[in-house]
Amino acid sequence: MKKRHIFTLFTVFLLIFGLMASALAVPNSPEHRAHAIVLADARTGDILYSQNMHDRIEPASVTKIMTALLAIEALDRGEVNVNDLLTTSEAALADMIPYAASIHLQVGEEMTFESLLHAIMLVSANDASNVVAEHLGGSIPGFLEMMNARARELGAMNTHFTNTHGLPGYNHYSTAYDIFRITQHAIANPRFADLYSMQERLFPATNMRPAGVFHSTNRMTDPNAAEYYPGVFGVKTGFTDAAGFCLVSTAVQGDIYLLAVVMGVPIGIEGVNHFTETAAIYDWAFANLEYTELIPITTEITRIPIALGDGADTVGLRPQRTVNALLLAGTSLGELRRDVILFENVRENLTAPVNQGDVLGELTLHYNGRSFGPIPLVAAETVNLSRTDFIWDEITNTLGSPLVLGVLIVLGLLFLLYIVYAITYSVKKRRRRRERMNRNR
């Protein structure tokens, strides 16, 4: 009987221990219902989690990130001014559909370039996107050529835009990864960062409407909304029946700065949308990820030969900076792999002098399917030039020159000919002297 009680207690203990271990275990990925996701470290661009990130899908209004980026870049180049008045044309309203997001611009209405930008990014106004596009590209088709060319420049190779706003259109597609690449570049621009971080913006009166306020469609940034998530900024919401719910956003907590692209959240599930799924992903990330030191700046990665060094025939290489990465808490780095690439001139003939900090190659780290780098590899110490070795090397190289060698051979042959001539002449001279002496007898 006692044995049975002991066995029962042992079974209960194992069950409780198993439940505790399960509760304490760190989940390897977030739970969500989005079709495609990219979660990245916004500072480094390191992708922390992804799902179906290369699937071609409709991007809905996150298309407008590219539209706004081109507008911001035009401002940076001085091609347009924030106070320029843009006039709405019939062509700009030609592809509008009822009930889609807009600010209901009218043909002939004049609005500032800045206000139209706010309408694009805050209200997700399709009509404002077309007005800006027509102004910058000369026509909407002209602007679409600019959008697609810029996408390719930014590495968004699986993206094709056929409109400026993201309404459903034939052959209009992108991927979560491409949207990530475009957004990563965009948020690095201070003007764009200021634009997407707004919750609301006043706009001045136009020739057809009074002044008013544009409010952001991203409820995660609204402190008064149930969906509010502290630390979330922008970037752009999106929704169509074909695309589902989409949201591109950034979030900051402590020293962690994240960029999330969430696309294809299904429609019609109560309590499920782009805000809830993005919040779930951020909850997982902030709870389970931490910065882990992969390689300290003091680590000597390798030593390489160096010629003509004063008291040294090798130089050490170390990373230019300490390499940190967002990893699951408690991650063991036993499987960390290093790839070292030396620059061509370093591989073939590294010669002193070399100064501490000179960049001589690159290091890429690989862990669990993720890559970190390339990180510049620099000289860990200074190696001065040996003057003696340098002079001897110059002499050796000079003597080893084919031209110099040819000249030396010719001179050598001439010297030999001179010796032969001198000997022959001397022999003949002695012979003639003896002949004269004999005649005189």
Short mmCIF file of C-alpha atoms in Angstrom, two decimals:
data_model
loop_
_atom_site.label_atom_id
_atom_site.label_comp_id
_atom_site.label_asym_id
_atom_site.label_seq_id
_atom_site.Cartn_x
_atom_site.Cartn_y
_atom_site.Cartn_z
CA MET A 1 0.00 0.00 0.00
CA LYS A 2 2.81 2.34 0.90
CA LYS A 3 4.52 1.58 -2.43
CA ARG A 4 1.35 2.54 -4.29
CA HIS A 5 1.20 5.89 -2.44
CA ILE A 6 4.85 6.52 -3.19
CA PHE A 7 4.29 5.78 -6.88
CA THR A 8 1.25 8.09 -6.98
CA LEU A 9 3.18 10.91 -5.30
CA PHE A 10 6.08 10.42 -7.71
CA THR A 11 3.68 10.58 -10.69
CA VAL A 12 2.08 13.77 -9.39
CA PHE A 13 5.54 15.28 -8.85
CA LEU A 14 6.55 14.49 -12.43
CA LEU A 15 3.32 16.01 -13.74
CA ILE A 16 3.77 19.19 -11.73
CA PHE A 17 7.43 19.43 -12.75
CA GLY A 18 6.50 18.96 -16.40
CA LEU A 19 3.86 21.69 -16.22
CA MET A 20 6.34 24.07 -14.56
CA ALA A 21 9.01 23.34 -17.16
CA SER A 22 6.48 23.91 -19.93
CA ALA A 23 5.44 27.21 -18.42
CA LEU A 24 9.04 28.35 -18.01
CA ALA A 25 10.15 27.26 -21.48
CA VAL A 26 10.92 30.03 -23.96
CA PRO A 27 8.74 29.70 -27.08
CA ASN A 28 10.83 29.64 -30.26
CA SER A 29 8.30 31.68 -32.23
CA PRO A 30 5.26 33.90 -31.61
CA GLU A 31 1.71 32.70 -32.05
CA HIS A 32 -0.18 34.61 -34.73
CA ARG A 33 -2.58 34.25 -37.66
CA ALA A 34 -0.85 36.42 -40.25
CA HIS A 35 0.12 34.86 -43.57
CA ALA A 36 3.46 36.65 -43.92
CA ILE A 37 5.71 38.23 -41.30
CA VAL A 38 9.12 39.81 -40.94
CA LEU A 39 10.28 40.80 -37.46
CA ALA A 40 13.66 42.50 -37.45
CA ASP A 41 16.09 44.44 -35.30
CA ALA A 42 15.39 47.94 -36.65
CA ARG A 43 18.95 49.09 -35.95
CA THR A 44 20.88 46.30 -37.64
CA GLY A 45 18.30 44.91 -40.07
CA ASP A 46 18.88 41.43 -38.61
CA ILE A 47 15.75 39.35 -39.22
CA LEU A 48 14.66 37.78 -35.93
CA TYR A 49 11.60 35.86 -37.12
CA SER A 50 9.88 35.36 -40.45
CA GLN A 51 7.10 33.40 -42.06
CA ASN A 52 6.32 33.20 -45.78
CA MET A 53 8.36 36.37 -46.20
CA HIS A 54 9.05 35.76 -49.90
CA ASP A 55 5.46 34.93 -50.89
CA ARG A 56 4.07 37.35 -53.47
CA ILE A 57 0.91 38.88 -52.02
CA GLU A 58 -1.14 42.05 -52.37
CA PRO A 59 0.38 44.80 -50.22
CA ALA A 60 -2.75 46.97 -49.85
CA SER A 61 -1.97 50.43 -48.48
CA VAL A 62 1.53 49.60 -47.26
CA THR A 63 2.22 50.42 -50.92
CA LYS A 64 2.10 54.03 -49.76
CA ILE A 65 5.40 53.61 -47.90
CA MET A 66 7.12 53.69 -51.29
CA THR A 67 4.96 56.57 -52.50
CA ALA A 68 5.82 58.63 -49.41
CA LEU A 69 9.50 57.65 -49.57
CA LEU A 70 9.83 58.98 -53.13
CA ALA A 71 8.10 62.18 -52.05
CA ILE A 72 10.48 62.59 -49.08
CA GLU A 73 13.50 61.97 -51.29
CA ALA A 74 12.25 64.61 -53.74
CA LEU A 75 12.09 67.05 -50.80
CA ASP A 76 15.63 66.10 -49.79
CA ARG A 77 16.86 66.84 -53.32
CA GLY A 78 15.10 70.21 -53.36
CA GLU A 79 12.87 69.26 -56.29
CA VAL A 80 9.75 70.23 -54.35
CA ASN A 81 8.89 72.35 -51.32
CA VAL A 82 6.56 71.44 -48.44
CA ASN A 83 4.50 74.57 -49.10
CA ASP A 84 4.03 73.98 -52.83
CA LEU A 85 0.35 73.93 -53.79
CA LEU A 86 -0.67 70.87 -55.81
CA THR A 87 -3.87 70.90 -57.82
CA THR A 88 -6.07 67.81 -58.04
CA SER A 89 -6.71 66.69 -61.62
CA GLU A 90 -9.36 64.41 -63.10
CA ALA A 91 -6.66 61.82 -63.83
CA ALA A 92 -5.71 61.72 -60.15
CA LEU A 93 -9.26 60.68 -59.22
CA ALA A 94 -9.85 58.33 -62.13
CA ASP A 95 -9.15 55.05 -60.30
CA MET A 96 -10.85 55.91 -57.00
CA ILE A 97 -13.50 53.49 -55.76
CA PRO A 98 -16.38 54.12 -53.31
CA TYR A 99 -15.73 53.63 -49.60
CA ALA A 100 -11.96 53.32 -50.03
CA ALA A 101 -9.73 55.51 -47.88
CA SER A 102 -9.50 59.09 -49.14
CA ILE A 103 -9.79 62.70 -48.07
CA HIS A 104 -12.37 63.30 -50.82
CA LEU A 105 -10.32 65.70 -52.89
CA GLN A 106 -12.19 67.49 -55.67
CA VAL A 107 -10.98 68.35 -59.14
CA GLY A 108 -9.29 71.73 -58.94
CA GLU A 109 -8.70 71.57 -55.18
CA GLU A 110 -5.33 72.93 -54.08
CA MET A 111 -3.53 71.42 -51.10
CA THR A 112 0.06 71.81 -49.91
CA PHE A 113 2.59 69.09 -50.62
CA GLU A 114 3.13 68.65 -46.87
CA SER A 115 -0.57 68.21 -46.13
CA LEU A 116 -0.90 65.66 -48.92
CA LEU A 117 2.01 63.71 -47.43
CA HIS A 118 0.26 63.70 -44.04
CA ALA A 119 -2.92 62.51 -45.71
CA ILE A 120 -1.05 59.64 -47.38
CA MET A 121 0.65 58.35 -44.25
CA LEU A 122 -1.91 59.17 -41.55
CA VAL A 123 -5.29 58.83 -43.26
CA SER A 124 -4.05 56.43 -45.97
CA ALA A 125 -5.65 58.66 -48.58
CA ASN A 126 -5.63 57.06 -52.04
CA ASP A 127 -6.52 60.32 -53.80
CA ALA A 128 -3.66 62.20 -52.09
CA SER A 129 -1.23 59.48 -53.27
CA ASN A 130 -2.23 60.04 -56.88
CA VAL A 131 -2.00 63.83 -56.66
CA VAL A 132 1.56 63.64 -55.27
CA ALA A 133 2.51 60.98 -57.80
CA GLU A 134 1.23 63.03 -60.74
CA HIS A 135 3.18 66.05 -59.56
CA LEU A 136 6.49 64.21 -59.05
CA GLY A 137 6.34 61.86 -62.01
CA GLY A 138 4.71 64.18 -64.55
CA SER A 139 1.97 61.56 -64.73
CA ILE A 140 0.89 58.58 -62.67
CA PRO A 141 2.48 56.09 -65.12
CA GLY A 142 5.69 58.11 -64.92
CA PHE A 143 5.64 57.90 -61.13
CA LEU A 144 4.99 54.15 -61.24
CA GLU A 145 8.18 53.75 -63.26
CA MET A 146 9.99 55.62 -60.49
CA MET A 147 8.42 53.38 -57.82
CA ASN A 148 9.45 50.15 -59.54
CA ALA A 149 12.96 51.40 -60.30
CA ARG A 150 13.47 52.49 -56.68
CA ALA A 151 12.16 49.15 -55.43
CA ARG A 152 14.81 47.33 -57.44
CA GLU A 153 17.50 49.70 -56.14
CA LEU A 154 16.48 48.84 -52.57
CA GLY A 155 16.61 45.09 -53.21
CA ALA A 156 12.84 44.59 -53.42
CA MET A 157 13.13 42.21 -56.34
CA ASN A 158 9.73 40.52 -55.91
CA THR A 159 7.73 43.73 -55.99
CA HIS A 160 5.77 45.30 -58.82
CA PHE A 161 3.59 48.38 -58.41
CA THR A 162 0.75 49.18 -60.80
CA ASN A 163 -0.77 51.91 -58.63
CA THR A 164 0.41 54.39 -56.03
CA HIS A 165 -1.98 53.49 -53.21
CA GLY A 166 -2.52 49.73 -52.95
CA LEU A 167 -6.09 49.30 -54.13
CA PRO A 168 -6.47 45.86 -55.73
CA GLY A 169 -4.94 45.80 -59.20
CA TYR A 170 -3.70 43.26 -61.71
CA ASN A 171 0.01 42.51 -61.31
CA HIS A 172 0.29 44.70 -58.20
CA TYR A 173 2.24 42.66 -55.63
CA SER A 174 5.02 42.60 -53.11
CA THR A 175 6.37 40.43 -50.29
CA ALA A 176 6.81 40.91 -46.57
CA TYR A 177 10.57 40.83 -47.10
CA ASP A 178 10.46 43.48 -49.85
CA ILE A 179 8.26 45.75 -47.75
CA PHE A 180 10.76 45.27 -44.93
CA ARG A 181 13.64 46.32 -47.22
CA ILE A 182 11.77 49.41 -48.40
CA THR A 183 10.70 50.37 -44.87
CA GLN A 184 14.16 49.78 -43.41
CA HIS A 185 15.53 52.35 -45.83
CA ALA A 186 12.63 54.74 -45.32
CA ILE A 187 12.77 54.93 -41.52
CA ALA A 188 16.48 55.79 -41.71
CA ASN A 189 15.45 59.09 -43.34
CA PRO A 190 14.79 61.72 -40.62
CA ARG A 191 11.98 63.36 -42.63
CA PHE A 192 10.23 60.03 -43.05
CA ALA A 193 10.75 59.13 -39.39
CA ASP A 194 9.12 62.39 -38.37
CA LEU A 195 6.24 61.73 -40.75
CA TYR A 196 5.38 58.20 -39.63
CA SER A 197 5.67 58.93 -35.90
CA MET A 198 2.74 61.38 -35.94
CA GLN A 199 -0.66 60.50 -34.47
CA GLU A 200 -2.46 63.52 -35.87
CA ARG A 201 -1.68 66.59 -37.91
CA LEU A 202 -3.43 69.88 -38.62
CA PHE A 203 -3.86 70.90 -42.24
CA PRO A 204 -4.56 74.43 -43.47
CA ALA A 205 -7.68 75.42 -45.36
CA THR A 206 -7.69 74.77 -49.10
CA ASN A 207 -9.57 76.65 -51.79
CA MET A 208 -12.45 74.17 -51.30
CA ARG A 209 -12.47 73.18 -47.59
CA PRO A 210 -11.73 74.64 -44.16
CA ALA A 211 -8.74 73.71 -42.04
CA GLY A 212 -8.92 70.39 -40.25
CA VAL A 213 -7.04 67.50 -38.67
CA PHE A 214 -5.73 64.26 -40.12
CA HIS A 215 -5.76 61.30 -37.69
CA SER A 216 -3.61 58.19 -37.97
CA THR A 217 -5.28 54.90 -38.91
CA ASN A 218 -2.82 53.04 -36.65
CA ARG A 219 -4.73 52.58 -33.42
CA MET A 220 -1.68 51.04 -31.74
CA THR A 221 -0.22 54.55 -31.52
CA ASP A 222 -3.36 56.15 -30.02
CA PRO A 223 -3.20 56.31 -26.21
CA ASN A 224 -7.00 56.56 -26.10
CA ALA A 225 -7.59 53.40 -28.14
CA ALA A 226 -8.03 49.87 -26.76
CA GLU A 227 -5.36 48.69 -29.21
CA TYR A 228 -2.75 51.13 -27.86
CA TYR A 229 0.68 49.56 -27.45
CA PRO A 230 3.30 51.68 -25.64
CA GLY A 231 6.40 52.24 -27.71
CA VAL A 232 4.80 51.61 -31.11
CA PHE A 233 5.34 54.18 -33.89
CA GLY A 234 3.80 54.18 -37.39
CA VAL A 235 4.52 53.09 -39.96
CA LYS A 236 1.56 52.23 -42.19
CA THR A 237 -1.69 50.29 -42.05
CA GLY A 238 -3.30 48.48 -44.96
CA PHE A 239 -6.51 46.63 -45.72
CA THR A 240 -8.37 45.22 -48.68
CA ASP A 241 -10.56 42.13 -49.00
CA ALA A 242 -7.87 40.51 -51.15
CA ALA A 243 -4.88 41.49 -48.99
CA GLY A 244 -6.44 41.10 -45.56
CA PHE A 245 -5.20 43.24 -42.69
CA CYS A 246 -1.63 44.57 -43.01
CA LEU A 247 0.52 46.65 -40.71
CA VAL A 248 4.10 47.86 -40.83
CA SER A 249 5.26 49.31 -37.51
CA THR A 250 8.19 49.91 -35.22
CA ALA A 251 8.33 49.46 -31.46
CA VAL A 252 10.81 50.42 -28.74
CA GLN A 253 11.18 49.03 -25.24
CA GLY A 254 14.38 49.65 -23.32
CA ASP A 255 17.33 49.12 -25.66
CA ILE A 256 15.34 46.94 -28.07
CA TYR A 257 14.10 48.61 -31.27
CA LEU A 258 12.01 46.41 -33.55
CA LEU A 259 10.52 46.65 -37.04
CA ALA A 260 7.59 44.39 -37.86
CA VAL A 261 5.87 43.71 -41.18
CA VAL A 262 2.59 41.82 -40.72
CA MET A 263 0.59 40.98 -43.84
CA GLY A 264 -2.37 38.82 -44.76
CA VAL A 265 -4.15 38.71 -41.40
CA PRO A 266 -7.47 36.98 -42.17
CA ILE A 267 -10.70 38.95 -42.19
CA GLY A 268 -13.83 37.91 -40.35
CA ILE A 269 -12.37 36.37 -37.19
CA GLU A 270 -13.74 38.22 -34.20
CA GLY A 271 -11.03 40.00 -32.24
CA VAL A 272 -8.35 39.28 -34.83
CA ASN A 273 -6.79 42.02 -36.94
CA HIS A 274 -3.43 43.55 -37.81
CA PHE A 275 -3.23 45.26 -34.41
CA THR A 276 -3.83 42.13 -32.33
CA GLU A 277 -1.40 40.04 -34.36
CA THR A 278 1.31 42.69 -34.30
CA ALA A 279 0.84 43.06 -30.53
CA ALA A 280 1.23 39.30 -30.11
CA ILE A 281 4.49 39.35 -32.04
CA TYR A 282 5.85 42.28 -30.03
CA ASP A 283 4.77 40.63 -26.76
CA TRP A 284 6.75 37.52 -27.69
CA ALA A 285 9.78 39.50 -28.81
CA PHE A 286 10.05 41.77 -25.79
CA ALA A 287 9.43 38.90 -23.38
CA ASN A 288 11.85 36.39 -24.91
CA LEU A 289 14.60 38.20 -26.79
CA GLU A 290 17.67 39.83 -25.32
CA TYR A 291 20.92 41.22 -26.64
CA THR A 292 23.62 38.55 -26.54
CA GLU A 293 27.31 39.25 -27.10
CA LEU A 294 28.49 37.16 -30.03
CA ILE A 295 32.04 38.47 -30.37
CA PRO A 296 33.75 41.03 -28.07
CA ILE A 297 35.82 43.73 -29.75
CA THR A 298 38.94 42.32 -28.07
CA THR A 299 38.62 38.86 -29.67
CA GLU A 300 41.54 37.92 -31.92
CA ILE A 301 39.88 36.17 -34.85
CA THR A 302 43.07 35.11 -36.64
CA ARG A 303 46.68 36.07 -37.32
CA ILE A 304 47.97 36.61 -40.84
CA PRO A 305 51.51 36.87 -42.28
CA ILE A 306 52.99 40.30 -42.89
CA ALA A 307 56.19 41.08 -44.81
CA LEU A 308 58.92 43.55 -43.80
CA GLY A 309 57.58 43.93 -40.26
CA ASP A 310 59.91 45.38 -37.64
CA GLY A 311 60.13 42.51 -35.17
CA ALA A 312 56.88 40.90 -36.31
CA ASP A 313 55.99 38.51 -39.10
CA THR A 314 52.23 38.29 -38.32
CA VAL A 315 49.46 40.71 -37.37
CA GLY A 316 46.29 39.89 -35.44
CA LEU A 317 42.78 40.66 -36.69
CA ARG A 318 39.85 41.59 -34.44
CA PRO A 319 36.30 42.83 -35.11
CA GLN A 320 35.92 46.57 -35.49
CA ARG A 321 33.18 46.54 -32.86
CA THR A 322 31.62 44.23 -30.34
CA VAL A 323 28.94 42.21 -32.12
CA ASN A 324 25.63 41.89 -30.28
CA ALA A 325 22.50 40.18 -31.56
CA LEU A 326 18.93 39.79 -30.38
CA LEU A 327 18.53 36.11 -29.51
CA LEU A 328 16.25 34.02 -27.36
CA ALA A 329 17.10 34.48 -23.71
CA GLY A 330 19.57 31.87 -22.49
CA THR A 331 20.84 31.01 -25.96
CA SER A 332 24.04 28.93 -26.03
CA LEU A 333 26.53 29.97 -28.70
CA GLY A 334 28.21 26.59 -29.08
CA GLU A 335 27.19 26.36 -32.75
CA LEU A 336 28.39 29.84 -33.74
CA ARG A 337 30.35 29.64 -37.00
CA ARG A 338 32.78 32.25 -38.33
CA ASP A 339 33.54 33.07 -41.97
CA VAL A 340 36.60 35.25 -42.54
CA ILE A 341 37.27 37.00 -45.84
CA LEU A 342 40.58 38.82 -46.33
CA PHE A 343 40.85 41.59 -48.90
CA GLU A 344 42.75 40.63 -52.04
CA ASN A 345 45.79 42.78 -51.34
CA VAL A 346 45.94 41.30 -47.84
CA ARG A 347 45.72 37.70 -49.04
CA GLU A 348 48.41 38.10 -51.66
CA ASN A 349 50.95 40.51 -50.19
CA LEU A 350 50.37 42.24 -46.87
CA THR A 351 53.39 44.46 -46.26
CA ALA A 352 54.31 46.70 -43.32
CA PRO A 353 53.59 49.31 -42.20
CA VAL A 354 50.10 48.49 -40.87
CA ASN A 355 48.39 50.72 -38.32
CA GLN A 356 46.15 49.46 -35.56
CA GLY A 357 42.55 49.75 -36.77
CA ASP A 358 43.33 49.41 -40.49
CA VAL A 359 40.50 47.41 -42.13
CA LEU A 360 41.96 44.24 -43.64
CA GLY A 361 38.96 41.97 -44.12
CA GLU A 362 35.43 41.03 -43.08
CA LEU A 363 33.85 38.63 -40.62
CA THR A 364 30.41 37.03 -40.95
CA LEU A 365 28.90 35.04 -38.09
CA HIS A 366 26.35 32.27 -38.60
CA TYR A 367 24.06 30.90 -35.93
CA ASN A 368 20.97 28.74 -36.23
CA GLY A 369 20.29 29.75 -39.84
CA ARG A 370 20.89 33.44 -39.23
CA SER A 371 23.83 35.51 -40.42
CA PHE A 372 25.36 38.51 -38.72
CA GLY A 373 27.63 40.83 -40.67
CA PRO A 374 29.75 41.41 -42.53
CA ILE A 375 31.69 43.05 -39.72
CA PRO A 376 34.96 44.81 -40.64
CA LEU A 377 38.09 43.04 -39.42
CA VAL A 378 40.85 45.42 -38.33
CA ALA A 379 44.51 45.14 -37.37
CA ALA A 380 44.75 44.48 -33.65
CA GLU A 381 48.17 46.14 -33.39
CA THR A 382 50.54 48.40 -35.30
CA VAL A 383 53.38 46.76 -37.23
CA ASN A 384 56.10 49.20 -38.27
CA LEU A 385 58.30 48.86 -41.33
CA SER A 386 61.77 47.34 -40.87
CA ARG A 387 64.17 49.70 -42.74
CA THR A 388 66.85 47.05 -43.08
CA ASP A 389 64.45 44.50 -44.48
CA PHE A 390 62.97 47.13 -46.75
CA ILE A 391 66.36 48.10 -48.26
CA TRP A 392 67.37 44.47 -48.73
CA ASP A 393 63.99 43.73 -50.30
CA GLU A 394 64.42 46.66 -52.69
CA ILE A 395 67.86 45.40 -53.71
CA THR A 396 66.56 41.87 -54.17
CA ASN A 397 63.59 43.06 -56.19
CA THR A 398 65.78 45.32 -58.28
CA LEU A 399 68.25 42.56 -59.03
CA GLY A 400 65.39 40.23 -59.79
CA SER A 401 63.98 42.57 -62.41
CA PRO A 402 64.17 41.03 -65.94
CA LEU A 403 65.50 44.32 -67.35
CA VAL A 404 68.21 44.64 -64.72
CA LEU A 405 69.02 40.95 -65.06
CA GLY A 406 69.38 41.37 -68.83
CA VAL A 407 71.66 44.37 -68.41
CA LEU A 408 73.82 42.45 -65.90
CA ILE A 409 74.11 39.51 -68.30
CA VAL A 410 75.14 41.81 -71.15
CA LEU A 411 77.67 43.55 -68.91
CA GLY A 412 78.96 40.17 -67.78
CA LEU A 413 79.37 39.03 -71.37
CA LEU A 414 81.10 42.28 -72.27
CA PHE A 415 83.40 41.84 -69.28
CA LEU A 416 84.25 38.31 -70.38
CA LEU A 417 84.89 39.54 -73.90
CA TYR A 418 87.12 42.23 -72.46
CA ILE A 419 89.07 39.64 -70.43
CA VAL A 420 89.46 37.43 -73.50
CA TYR A 421 90.54 40.42 -75.53
CA ALA A 422 93.00 41.55 -72.87
CA ILE A 423 94.52 38.09 -72.56
CA THR A 424 94.75 37.72 -76.33
CA TYR A 425 96.30 41.14 -76.66
CA SER A 426 98.80 40.43 -73.89
CA VAL A 427 99.79 37.11 -75.46
CA LYS A 428 100.27 38.72 -78.85
CA LYS A 429 102.25 41.55 -77.32
CA ARG A 430 104.64 39.17 -75.57
CA ARG A 431 105.01 37.16 -78.77
CA ARG A 432 105.92 40.25 -80.78
CA ARG A 433 108.43 41.29 -78.12
CA ARG A 434 110.12 37.91 -78.26
CA GLU A 435 110.20 38.05 -82.06
CA ARG A 436 111.90 41.48 -81.97
CA MET A 437 114.44 40.25 -79.46
CA ASN A 438 115.24 37.27 -81.62
CA ARG A 439 115.79 39.45 -84.70
CA ASN A 440 118.10 41.75 -82.79
CA ARG A 441 120.37 38.88 -81.91
#
